[in-house]
C-alpha cells in the first residue's frame, strides 16, 4: 500500500537551481554577448547603422582604416554607450542572481566568458585606432592574462581547488580600471586621451599584479611532480 501511494505522489517542485537556465541573470549575460556583434558593426560599418558616411577622400579610398572614420562623434558615443550598457548588465546579472537566488553552473560559466569577449573586442578595436606600443602591450597583457587565468582555474577545478584561485580584490580593482580606461578611450576625445592612457597603464599593472596573486596561490600545486 505504501509503495502504491508513493508511486502516485506528486513530484516535488523544481528547486531554484533546477529551473530553466534562461532566467533573468543568464538572459542579461546572453544579451551582453549579443551586444558584441552590434559593437563591432558600429565600429567598422557606420553606414549600416544609419550613421553618416565615413569621410574618405579619393586619394585614400584604397587604404580605408579606422583613422578615416575617426571624425564620427556619434559613432564613438554609440560605441561607448554599448560598452557601458554591457558593463551595467555585468553588474546586474550578478545582483539578480543573488537577489533571486537563481545562481547556476551555466551562469557561472557564461558570465566571465561574456566579460572577456566584450573586453577583447574593445581592445582589438582600440589597438587599430591607436596603433602604438602602449595600446599593443595593454591588449596583449590583458587578453593573455585572461587566457592564462582561465586555464589555471580550469586546471585547479580538476584538482578540486578552484576556490584557491577565486577572484581577488586586486582582480576586481583591475576590472574597474580596465572598464573605465576602455570607456574613456572609446570616446576618442583628445582632451581625455592622456587620462585614458594613464588608466590603461594602471589597468595593465593591476592585471599583472592580479595574475601573480593567482599564480602564487596555485604555485604549491603547479610545482608538484606527476
JSON list of C-alpha atoms in Angstrom, two decimals:
[
{"chain": "A", "resi": 1, "resn": "UNK", "atom": "CA", "xyz": [0.00, 0.00, 0.00]},
{"chain": "A", "resi": 2, "resn": "UNK", "atom": "CA", "xyz": [2.79, 2.37, 0.89]},
{"chain": "A", "resi": 3, "resn": "UNK", "atom": "CA", "xyz": [4.60, 1.71, -2.40]},
{"chain": "A", "resi": 4, "resn": "UNK", "atom": "CA", "xyz": [1.40, 2.36, -4.39]},
{"chain": "A", "resi": 5, "resn": "UNK", "atom": "CA", "xyz": [0.87, 5.65, -2.60]},
{"chain": "A", "resi": 6, "resn": "UNK", "atom": "CA", "xyz": [4.42, 6.76, -3.32]},
{"chain": "A", "resi": 7, "resn": "UNK", "atom": "CA", "xyz": [4.11, 5.95, -6.99]},
{"chain": "A", "resi": 8, "resn": "UNK", "atom": "CA", "xyz": [1.18, 8.31, -7.33]},
{"chain": "A", "resi": 9, "resn": "UNK", "atom": "CA", "xyz": [2.62, 11.08, -5.19]},
{"chain": "A", "resi": 10, "resn": "UNK", "atom": "CA", "xyz": [3.03, 14.45, -6.83]},
{"chain": "A", "resi": 11, "resn": "UNK", "atom": "CA", "xyz": [6.62, 15.23, -7.86]},
{"chain": "A", "resi": 12, "resn": "UNK", "atom": "CA", "xyz": [8.40, 17.85, -5.83]},
{"chain": "A", "resi": 13, "resn": "UNK", "atom": "CA", "xyz": [8.54, 21.31, -7.43]},
{"chain": "A", "resi": 14, "resn": "UNK", "atom": "CA", "xyz": [11.89, 22.11, -9.02]},
{"chain": "A", "resi": 15, "resn": "UNK", "atom": "CA", "xyz": [14.34, 24.00, -6.89]},
{"chain": "A", "resi": 16, "resn": "UNK", "atom": "CA", "xyz": [15.81, 27.31, -8.00]},
{"chain": "A", "resi": 17, "resn": "UNK", "atom": "CA", "xyz": [18.91, 25.55, -9.31]},
{"chain": "A", "resi": 18, "resn": "UNK", "atom": "CA", "xyz": [16.83, 23.06, -11.35]},
{"chain": "A", "resi": 19, "resn": "UNK", "atom": "CA", "xyz": [14.80, 25.69, -13.18]},
{"chain": "A", "resi": 20, "resn": "UNK", "atom": "CA", "xyz": [15.44, 26.79, -16.74]},
{"chain": "A", "resi": 21, "resn": "UNK", "atom": "CA", "xyz": [18.86, 28.25, -17.42]},
{"chain": "A", "resi": 22, "resn": "UNK", "atom": "CA", "xyz": [17.11, 31.08, -19.24]},
{"chain": "A", "resi": 23, "resn": "UNK", "atom": "CA", "xyz": [16.46, 33.10, -16.11]},
{"chain": "A", "resi": 24, "resn": "UNK", "atom": "CA", "xyz": [16.88, 36.86, -15.75]},
{"chain": "A", "resi": 25, "resn": "UNK", "atom": "CA", "xyz": [20.59, 36.86, -14.78]},
{"chain": "A", "resi": 26, "resn": "UNK", "atom": "CA", "xyz": [21.54, 34.45, -17.57]},
{"chain": "A", "resi": 27, "resn": "UNK", "atom": "CA", "xyz": [19.44, 36.35, -20.09]},
{"chain": "A", "resi": 28, "resn": "UNK", "atom": "CA", "xyz": [21.33, 39.52, -19.18]},
{"chain": "A", "resi": 29, "resn": "UNK", "atom": "CA", "xyz": [24.61, 37.68, -19.74]},
{"chain": "A", "resi": 30, "resn": "UNK", "atom": "CA", "xyz": [23.42, 36.36, -23.10]},
{"chain": "A", "resi": 31, "resn": "UNK", "atom": "CA", "xyz": [22.31, 39.88, -24.05]},
{"chain": "A", "resi": 32, "resn": "UNK", "atom": "CA", "xyz": [25.84, 41.10, -23.23]},
{"chain": "A", "resi": 33, "resn": "UNK", "atom": "CA", "xyz": [27.28, 38.56, -25.67]},
{"chain": "A", "resi": 34, "resn": "UNK", "atom": "CA", "xyz": [24.77, 39.60, -28.34]},
{"chain": "A", "resi": 35, "resn": "UNK", "atom": "CA", "xyz": [25.95, 43.19, -27.92]},
{"chain": "A", "resi": 36, "resn": "UNK", "atom": "CA", "xyz": [29.38, 42.26, -29.25]},
{"chain": "A", "resi": 37, "resn": "UNK", "atom": "CA", "xyz": [28.33, 41.94, -32.94]},
{"chain": "A", "resi": 38, "resn": "UNK", "atom": "CA", "xyz": [26.47, 45.25, -32.58]},
{"chain": "A", "resi": 39, "resn": "UNK", "atom": "CA", "xyz": [29.56, 46.81, -31.02]},
{"chain": "A", "resi": 40, "resn": "UNK", "atom": "CA", "xyz": [31.79, 45.62, -33.88]},
{"chain": "A", "resi": 41, "resn": "UNK", "atom": "CA", "xyz": [29.22, 46.65, -36.50]},
{"chain": "A", "resi": 42, "resn": "UNK", "atom": "CA", "xyz": [29.13, 50.21, -35.17]},
{"chain": "A", "resi": 43, "resn": "UNK", "atom": "CA", "xyz": [32.93, 50.35, -35.13]},
{"chain": "A", "resi": 44, "resn": "UNK", "atom": "CA", "xyz": [33.54, 49.03, -38.65]},
{"chain": "A", "resi": 45, "resn": "UNK", "atom": "CA", "xyz": [30.36, 49.61, -40.62]},
{"chain": "A", "resi": 46, "resn": "UNK", "atom": "CA", "xyz": [28.91, 53.04, -39.78]},
{"chain": "A", "resi": 47, "resn": "UNK", "atom": "CA", "xyz": [26.66, 53.38, -42.87]},
{"chain": "A", "resi": 48, "resn": "UNK", "atom": "CA", "xyz": [24.85, 50.17, -41.97]},
{"chain": "A", "resi": 49, "resn": "UNK", "atom": "CA", "xyz": [23.96, 51.61, -38.57]},
{"chain": "A", "resi": 50, "resn": "UNK", "atom": "CA", "xyz": [22.42, 54.77, -40.00]},
{"chain": "A", "resi": 51, "resn": "UNK", "atom": "CA", "xyz": [25.43, 56.86, -39.11]},
{"chain": "A", "resi": 52, "resn": "UNK", "atom": "CA", "xyz": [26.84, 59.42, -41.53]},
{"chain": "A", "resi": 53, "resn": "UNK", "atom": "CA", "xyz": [29.00, 58.05, -44.31]},
{"chain": "A", "resi": 54, "resn": "UNK", "atom": "CA", "xyz": [32.69, 57.90, -43.41]},
{"chain": "A", "resi": 55, "resn": "UNK", "atom": "CA", "xyz": [34.78, 60.79, -44.62]},
{"chain": "A", "resi": 56, "resn": "UNK", "atom": "CA", "xyz": [37.01, 59.16, -47.22]},
{"chain": "A", "resi": 57, "resn": "UNK", "atom": "CA", "xyz": [38.78, 61.29, -49.80]},
{"chain": "A", "resi": 58, "resn": "UNK", "atom": "CA", "xyz": [39.63, 59.98, -53.26]},
{"chain": "A", "resi": 59, "resn": "UNK", "atom": "CA", "xyz": [43.33, 59.68, -52.53]},
{"chain": "A", "resi": 60, "resn": "UNK", "atom": "CA", "xyz": [42.82, 57.35, -49.56]},
{"chain": "A", "resi": 61, "resn": "UNK", "atom": "CA", "xyz": [39.96, 55.21, -50.86]},
{"chain": "A", "resi": 62, "resn": "UNK", "atom": "CA", "xyz": [42.33, 52.28, -51.34]},
{"chain": "A", "resi": 63, "resn": "UNK", "atom": "CA", "xyz": [43.57, 52.30, -47.75]},
{"chain": "A", "resi": 64, "resn": "UNK", "atom": "CA", "xyz": [40.43, 52.72, -45.70]},
{"chain": "A", "resi": 65, "resn": "UNK", "atom": "CA", "xyz": [41.05, 52.18, -41.97]},
{"chain": "A", "resi": 66, "resn": "UNK", "atom": "CA", "xyz": [39.71, 53.27, -38.65]},
{"chain": "A", "resi": 67, "resn": "UNK", "atom": "CA", "xyz": [41.60, 56.58, -38.84]},
{"chain": "A", "resi": 68, "resn": "UNK", "atom": "CA", "xyz": [39.42, 57.68, -41.75]},
{"chain": "A", "resi": 69, "resn": "UNK", "atom": "CA", "xyz": [36.32, 57.09, -39.66]},
{"chain": "A", "resi": 70, "resn": "UNK", "atom": "CA", "xyz": [37.54, 58.79, -36.51]},
{"chain": "A", "resi": 71, "resn": "UNK", "atom": "CA", "xyz": [35.67, 62.04, -37.18]},
{"chain": "A", "resi": 72, "resn": "UNK", "atom": "CA", "xyz": [32.31, 60.47, -36.41]},
{"chain": "A", "resi": 73, "resn": "UNK", "atom": "CA", "xyz": [31.40, 61.70, -32.92]},
{"chain": "A", "resi": 74, "resn": "UNK", "atom": "CA", "xyz": [28.07, 59.89, -32.97]},
{"chain": "A", "resi": 75, "resn": "UNK", "atom": "CA", "xyz": [29.76, 56.60, -33.73]},
{"chain": "A", "resi": 76, "resn": "UNK", "atom": "CA", "xyz": [32.07, 56.98, -30.74]},
{"chain": "A", "resi": 77, "resn": "UNK", "atom": "CA", "xyz": [29.18, 57.91, -28.48]},
{"chain": "A", "resi": 78, "resn": "UNK", "atom": "CA", "xyz": [27.24, 54.84, -29.63]},
{"chain": "A", "resi": 79, "resn": "UNK", "atom": "CA", "xyz": [30.24, 52.58, -29.10]},
{"chain": "A", "resi": 80, "resn": "UNK", "atom": "CA", "xyz": [30.79, 53.98, -25.63]},
{"chain": "A", "resi": 81, "resn": "UNK", "atom": "CA", "xyz": [27.09, 53.62, -24.84]},
{"chain": "A", "resi": 82, "resn": "UNK", "atom": "CA", "xyz": [27.02, 49.95, -25.87]},
{"chain": "A", "resi": 83, "resn": "UNK", "atom": "CA", "xyz": [30.13, 49.24, -23.81]},
{"chain": "A", "resi": 84, "resn": "UNK", "atom": "CA", "xyz": [28.69, 50.99, -20.74]},
{"chain": "A", "resi": 85, "resn": "UNK", "atom": "CA", "xyz": [25.39, 49.11, -21.07]},
{"chain": "A", "resi": 86, "resn": "UNK", "atom": "CA", "xyz": [27.35, 45.84, -21.29]},
{"chain": "A", "resi": 87, "resn": "UNK", "atom": "CA", "xyz": [29.26, 46.78, -18.13]},
{"chain": "A", "resi": 88, "resn": "UNK", "atom": "CA", "xyz": [25.99, 47.56, -16.34]},
{"chain": "A", "resi": 89, "resn": "UNK", "atom": "CA", "xyz": [24.50, 44.19, -17.32]},
{"chain": "A", "resi": 90, "resn": "UNK", "atom": "CA", "xyz": [27.63, 42.57, -15.88]},
{"chain": "A", "resi": 91, "resn": "UNK", "atom": "CA", "xyz": [26.77, 44.09, -12.50]},
{"chain": "A", "resi": 92, "resn": "UNK", "atom": "CA", "xyz": [23.03, 43.44, -12.83]},
{"chain": "A", "resi": 93, "resn": "UNK", "atom": "CA", "xyz": [23.28, 39.74, -13.66]},
{"chain": "A", "resi": 94, "resn": "UNK", "atom": "CA", "xyz": [25.31, 39.10, -10.52]},
{"chain": "A", "resi": 95, "resn": "UNK", "atom": "CA", "xyz": [22.95, 41.24, -8.44]},
{"chain": "A", "resi": 96, "resn": "UNK", "atom": "CA", "xyz": [19.80, 39.47, -9.67]},
{"chain": "A", "resi": 97, "resn": "UNK", "atom": "CA", "xyz": [21.41, 36.04, -9.38]},
{"chain": "A", "resi": 98, "resn": "UNK", "atom": "CA", "xyz": [21.96, 36.67, -5.68]},
{"chain": "A", "resi": 99, "resn": "UNK", "atom": "CA", "xyz": [18.70, 38.56, -5.15]},
{"chain": "A", "resi": 100, "resn": "UNK", "atom": "CA", "xyz": [16.52, 35.93, -6.83]},
{"chain": "A", "resi": 101, "resn": "UNK", "atom": "CA", "xyz": [18.66, 33.00, -5.70]},
{"chain": "A", "resi": 102, "resn": "UNK", "atom": "CA", "xyz": [18.95, 31.66, -9.24]},
{"chain": "A", "resi": 103, "resn": "UNK", "atom": "CA", "xyz": [22.68, 31.01, -9.42]},
{"chain": "A", "resi": 104, "resn": "UNK", "atom": "CA", "xyz": [23.52, 28.25, -11.87]},
{"chain": "A", "resi": 105, "resn": "UNK", "atom": "CA", "xyz": [26.51, 26.43, -13.31]},
{"chain": "A", "resi": 106, "resn": "UNK", "atom": "CA", "xyz": [25.60, 27.82, -16.73]},
{"chain": "A", "resi": 107, "resn": "UNK", "atom": "CA", "xyz": [25.68, 31.38, -15.38]},
{"chain": "A", "resi": 108, "resn": "UNK", "atom": "CA", "xyz": [28.98, 30.85, -13.57]},
{"chain": "A", "resi": 109, "resn": "UNK", "atom": "CA", "xyz": [30.47, 29.61, -16.84]},
{"chain": "A", "resi": 110, "resn": "UNK", "atom": "CA", "xyz": [28.93, 32.19, -19.19]},
{"chain": "A", "resi": 111, "resn": "UNK", "atom": "CA", "xyz": [29.34, 35.37, -17.16]},
{"chain": "A", "resi": 112, "resn": "UNK", "atom": "CA", "xyz": [33.16, 35.56, -17.21]},
{"chain": "A", "resi": 113, "resn": "UNK", "atom": "CA", "xyz": [33.19, 34.45, -20.85]},
{"chain": "A", "resi": 114, "resn": "UNK", "atom": "CA", "xyz": [30.88, 37.32, -21.81]},
{"chain": "A", "resi": 115, "resn": "UNK", "atom": "CA", "xyz": [33.08, 39.82, -19.97]},
{"chain": "A", "resi": 116, "resn": "UNK", "atom": "CA", "xyz": [36.26, 38.60, -21.64]},
{"chain": "A", "resi": 117, "resn": "UNK", "atom": "CA", "xyz": [34.72, 38.61, -25.13]},
{"chain": "A", "resi": 118, "resn": "UNK", "atom": "CA", "xyz": [33.50, 42.20, -24.86]},
{"chain": "A", "resi": 119, "resn": "UNK", "atom": "CA", "xyz": [36.79, 43.45, -23.41]},
{"chain": "A", "resi": 120, "resn": "UNK", "atom": "CA", "xyz": [38.80, 41.62, -26.07]},
{"chain": "A", "resi": 121, "resn": "UNK", "atom": "CA", "xyz": [36.64, 43.09, -28.86]},
{"chain": "A", "resi": 122, "resn": "UNK", "atom": "CA", "xyz": [37.04, 46.61, -27.44]},
{"chain": "A", "resi": 123, "resn": "UNK", "atom": "CA", "xyz": [40.82, 46.23, -27.05]},
{"chain": "A", "resi": 124, "resn": "UNK", "atom": "CA", "xyz": [41.28, 44.99, -30.61]},
{"chain": "A", "resi": 125, "resn": "UNK", "atom": "CA", "xyz": [39.34, 47.97, -31.95]},
{"chain": "A", "resi": 126, "resn": "UNK", "atom": "CA", "xyz": [41.30, 50.39, -29.76]},
{"chain": "A", "resi": 127, "resn": "UNK", "atom": "CA", "xyz": [44.61, 48.95, -30.97]},
{"chain": "A", "resi": 128, "resn": "UNK", "atom": "CA", "xyz": [43.56, 49.72, -34.54]},
{"chain": "A", "resi": 129, "resn": "UNK", "atom": "CA", "xyz": [42.50, 53.24, -33.58]},
{"chain": "A", "resi": 130, "resn": "UNK", "atom": "CA", "xyz": [45.68, 53.83, -31.56]},
{"chain": "A", "resi": 131, "resn": "UNK", "atom": "CA", "xyz": [48.43, 51.75, -33.20]},
{"chain": "A", "resi": 132, "resn": "UNK", "atom": "CA", "xyz": [51.10, 52.46, -30.62]},
{"chain": "A", "resi": 133, "resn": "UNK", "atom": "CA", "xyz": [53.19, 50.44, -28.20]},
{"chain": "A", "resi": 134, "resn": "UNK", "atom": "CA", "xyz": [51.07, 51.31, -25.14]},
{"chain": "A", "resi": 135, "resn": "UNK", "atom": "CA", "xyz": [47.82, 50.02, -26.60]},
{"chain": "A", "resi": 136, "resn": "UNK", "atom": "CA", "xyz": [49.52, 46.99, -28.16]},
{"chain": "A", "resi": 137, "resn": "UNK", "atom": "CA", "xyz": [51.12, 45.97, -24.85]},
{"chain": "A", "resi": 138, "resn": "UNK", "atom": "CA", "xyz": [47.87, 46.64, -22.96]},
{"chain": "A", "resi": 139, "resn": "UNK", "atom": "CA", "xyz": [45.85, 44.42, -25.31]},
{"chain": "A", "resi": 140, "resn": "UNK", "atom": "CA", "xyz": [48.45, 41.63, -25.26]},
{"chain": "A", "resi": 141, "resn": "UNK", "atom": "CA", "xyz": [48.83, 41.67, -21.46]},
{"chain": "A", "resi": 142, "resn": "UNK", "atom": "CA", "xyz": [45.10, 41.85, -20.66]},
{"chain": "A", "resi": 143, "resn": "UNK", "atom": "CA", "xyz": [43.99, 39.22, -23.18]},
{"chain": "A", "resi": 144, "resn": "UNK", "atom": "CA", "xyz": [46.92, 36.90, -22.35]},
{"chain": "A", "resi": 145, "resn": "UNK", "atom": "CA", "xyz": [46.20, 37.21, -18.63]},
{"chain": "A", "resi": 146, "resn": "UNK", "atom": "CA", "xyz": [42.56, 36.24, -19.12]},
{"chain": "A", "resi": 147, "resn": "UNK", "atom": "CA", "xyz": [43.55, 33.17, -21.12]},
{"chain": "A", "resi": 148, "resn": "UNK", "atom": "CA", "xyz": [46.19, 32.14, -18.57]},
{"chain": "A", "resi": 149, "resn": "UNK", "atom": "CA", "xyz": [43.97, 32.64, -15.51]},
{"chain": "A", "resi": 150, "resn": "UNK", "atom": "CA", "xyz": [41.03, 30.85, -17.16]},
{"chain": "A", "resi": 151, "resn": "UNK", "atom": "CA", "xyz": [43.27, 27.87, -17.94]},
{"chain": "A", "resi": 152, "resn": "UNK", "atom": "CA", "xyz": [44.64, 27.98, -14.38]},
{"chain": "A", "resi": 153, "resn": "UNK", "atom": "CA", "xyz": [41.15, 27.99, -12.86]},
{"chain": "A", "resi": 154, "resn": "UNK", "atom": "CA", "xyz": [40.05, 25.09, -15.05]},
{"chain": "A", "resi": 155, "resn": "UNK", "atom": "CA", "xyz": [43.11, 23.08, -14.04]},
{"chain": "A", "resi": 156, "resn": "UNK", "atom": "CA", "xyz": [42.62, 23.90, -10.37]},
{"chain": "A", "resi": 157, "resn": "UNK", "atom": "CA", "xyz": [38.95, 22.90, -10.65]},
{"chain": "A", "resi": 158, "resn": "UNK", "atom": "CA", "xyz": [40.07, 19.47, -11.85]},
{"chain": "A", "resi": 159, "resn": "UNK", "atom": "CA", "xyz": [42.11, 19.18, -8.65]},
{"chain": "A", "resi": 160, "resn": "UNK", "atom": "CA", "xyz": [39.13, 20.30, -6.58]},
{"chain": "A", "resi": 161, "resn": "UNK", "atom": "CA", "xyz": [40.85, 23.52, -5.52]},
{"chain": "A", "resi": 162, "resn": "UNK", "atom": "CA", "xyz": [39.12, 26.13, -7.65]},
{"chain": "A", "resi": 163, "resn": "UNK", "atom": "CA", "xyz": [38.50, 28.35, -4.62]},
{"chain": "A", "resi": 164, "resn": "UNK", "atom": "CA", "xyz": [42.26, 28.74, -4.24]},
{"chain": "A", "resi": 165, "resn": "UNK", "atom": "CA", "xyz": [42.21, 30.94, -7.35]},
{"chain": "A", "resi": 166, "resn": "UNK", "atom": "CA", "xyz": [38.93, 32.75, -6.70]},
{"chain": "A", "resi": 167, "resn": "UNK", "atom": "CA", "xyz": [38.51, 36.36, -7.78]},
{"chain": "A", "resi": 168, "resn": "UNK", "atom": "CA", "xyz": [40.60, 38.62, -5.55]},
{"chain": "A", "resi": 169, "resn": "UNK", "atom": "CA", "xyz": [40.16, 42.26, -4.56]},
{"chain": "A", "resi": 170, "resn": "UNK", "atom": "CA", "xyz": [43.03, 43.22, -6.88]},
{"chain": "A", "resi": 171, "resn": "UNK", "atom": "CA", "xyz": [41.26, 41.37, -9.69]},
{"chain": "A", "resi": 172, "resn": "UNK", "atom": "CA", "xyz": [38.10, 43.40, -9.10]},
{"chain": "A", "resi": 173, "resn": "UNK", "atom": "CA", "xyz": [40.14, 46.61, -8.96]},
{"chain": "A", "resi": 174, "resn": "UNK", "atom": "CA", "xyz": [41.83, 45.63, -12.22]},
{"chain": "A", "resi": 175, "resn": "UNK", "atom": "CA", "xyz": [38.44, 45.14, -13.87]},
{"chain": "A", "resi": 176, "resn": "UNK", "atom": "CA", "xyz": [37.27, 48.57, -12.67]},
{"chain": "A", "resi": 177, "resn": "UNK", "atom": "CA", "xyz": [40.31, 50.39, -14.06]},
{"chain": "A", "resi": 178, "resn": "UNK", "atom": "CA", "xyz": [40.11, 48.37, -17.25]},
{"chain": "A", "resi": 179, "resn": "UNK", "atom": "CA", "xyz": [36.46, 49.22, -17.89]},
{"chain": "A", "resi": 180, "resn": "UNK", "atom": "CA", "xyz": [36.93, 52.93, -17.16]},
{"chain": "A", "resi": 181, "resn": "UNK", "atom": "CA", "xyz": [40.05, 53.12, -19.35]},
{"chain": "A", "resi": 182, "resn": "UNK", "atom": "CA", "xyz": [38.32, 51.45, -22.29]},
{"chain": "A", "resi": 183, "resn": "UNK", "atom": "CA", "xyz": [35.28, 53.71, -21.87]},
{"chain": "A", "resi": 184, "resn": "UNK", "atom": "CA", "xyz": [37.40, 56.88, -21.90]},
{"chain": "A", "resi": 185, "resn": "UNK", "atom": "CA", "xyz": [39.41, 55.76, -24.94]},
{"chain": "A", "resi": 186, "resn": "UNK", "atom": "CA", "xyz": [36.28, 54.73, -26.86]},
{"chain": "A", "resi": 187, "resn": "UNK", "atom": "CA", "xyz": [35.02, 58.30, -26.57]},
{"chain": "A", "resi": 188, "resn": "UNK", "atom": "CA", "xyz": [38.07, 59.35, -28.60]},
{"chain": "A", "resi": 189, "resn": "UNK", "atom": "CA", "xyz": [38.12, 62.84, -27.08]},
{"chain": "A", "resi": 190, "resn": "UNK", "atom": "CA", "xyz": [41.55, 64.42, -27.38]},
{"chain": "A", "resi": 191, "resn": "UNK", "atom": "CA", "xyz": [41.23, 66.19, -24.03]},
{"chain": "A", "resi": 192, "resn": "UNK", "atom": "CA", "xyz": [40.70, 62.83, -22.28]},
{"chain": "A", "resi": 193, "resn": "UNK", "atom": "CA", "xyz": [43.32, 60.83, -24.17]},
{"chain": "A", "resi": 194, "resn": "UNK", "atom": "CA", "xyz": [46.08, 61.18, -21.57]},
{"chain": "A", "resi": 195, "resn": "UNK", "atom": "CA", "xyz": [43.67, 60.20, -18.81]},
{"chain": "A", "resi": 196, "resn": "UNK", "atom": "CA", "xyz": [42.61, 57.17, -20.83]},
{"chain": "A", "resi": 197, "resn": "UNK", "atom": "CA", "xyz": [46.21, 56.08, -21.37]},
{"chain": "A", "resi": 198, "resn": "UNK", "atom": "CA", "xyz": [47.01, 56.60, -17.70]},
{"chain": "A", "resi": 199, "resn": "UNK", "atom": "CA", "xyz": [44.07, 54.46, -16.64]},
{"chain": "A", "resi": 200, "resn": "UNK", "atom": "CA", "xyz": [45.05, 51.80, -19.16]},
{"chain": "A", "resi": 201, "resn": "UNK", "atom": "CA", "xyz": [48.62, 51.68, -17.83]},
{"chain": "A", "resi": 202, "resn": "UNK", "atom": "CA", "xyz": [47.22, 51.33, -14.30]},
{"chain": "A", "resi": 203, "resn": "UNK", "atom": "CA", "xyz": [44.94, 48.52, -15.54]},
{"chain": "A", "resi": 204, "resn": "UNK", "atom": "CA", "xyz": [47.93, 46.71, -17.06]},
{"chain": "A", "resi": 205, "resn": "UNK", "atom": "CA", "xyz": [49.88, 46.97, -13.78]},
{"chain": "A", "resi": 206, "resn": "UNK", "atom": "CA", "xyz": [46.89, 45.65, -11.83]},
{"chain": "A", "resi": 207, "resn": "UNK", "atom": "CA", "xyz": [46.41, 42.92, -14.43]},
{"chain": "A", "resi": 208, "resn": "UNK", "atom": "CA", "xyz": [49.97, 41.67, -13.93]},
{"chain": "A", "resi": 209, "resn": "UNK", "atom": "CA", "xyz": [49.64, 42.02, -10.15]},
{"chain": "A", "resi": 210, "resn": "UNK", "atom": "CA", "xyz": [46.42, 40.01, -10.02]},
{"chain": "A", "resi": 211, "resn": "UNK", "atom": "CA", "xyz": [47.92, 37.32, -12.24]},
{"chain": "A", "resi": 212, "resn": "UNK", "atom": "CA", "xyz": [50.88, 37.00, -9.87]},
{"chain": "A", "resi": 213, "resn": "UNK", "atom": "CA", "xyz": [48.42, 36.58, -6.97]},
{"chain": "A", "resi": 214, "resn": "UNK", "atom": "CA", "xyz": [46.67, 33.74, -8.79]},
{"chain": "A", "resi": 215, "resn": "UNK", "atom": "CA", "xyz": [49.97, 32.09, -9.74]},
{"chain": "A", "resi": 216, "resn": "UNK", "atom": "CA", "xyz": [51.21, 32.38, -6.15]},
{"chain": "A", "resi": 217, "resn": "UNK", "atom": "CA", "xyz": [48.03, 30.71, -4.88]},
{"chain": "A", "resi": 218, "resn": "UNK", "atom": "CA", "xyz": [48.36, 27.91, -7.43]},
{"chain": "A", "resi": 219, "resn": "UNK", "atom": "CA", "xyz": [52.15, 27.52, -7.18]},
{"chain": "A", "resi": 220, "resn": "UNK", "atom": "CA", "xyz": [52.10, 24.79, -4.47]},
{"chain": "A", "resi": 221, "resn": "UNK", "atom": "CA", "xyz": [50.02, 22.66, -6.87]},
{"chain": "A", "resi": 222, "resn": "UNK", "atom": "CA", "xyz": [51.95, 23.64, -10.01]},
{"chain": "A", "resi": 223, "resn": "UNK", "atom": "CA", "xyz": [55.34, 22.57, -8.61]},
{"chain": "A", "resi": 224, "resn": "UNK", "atom": "CA", "xyz": [54.13, 19.10, -7.71]},
{"chain": "A", "resi": 225, "resn": "UNK", "atom": "CA", "xyz": [55.51, 16.30, -9.84]},
{"chain": "A", "resi": 226, "resn": "UNK", "atom": "CA", "xyz": [53.20, 13.90, -11.65]}
]
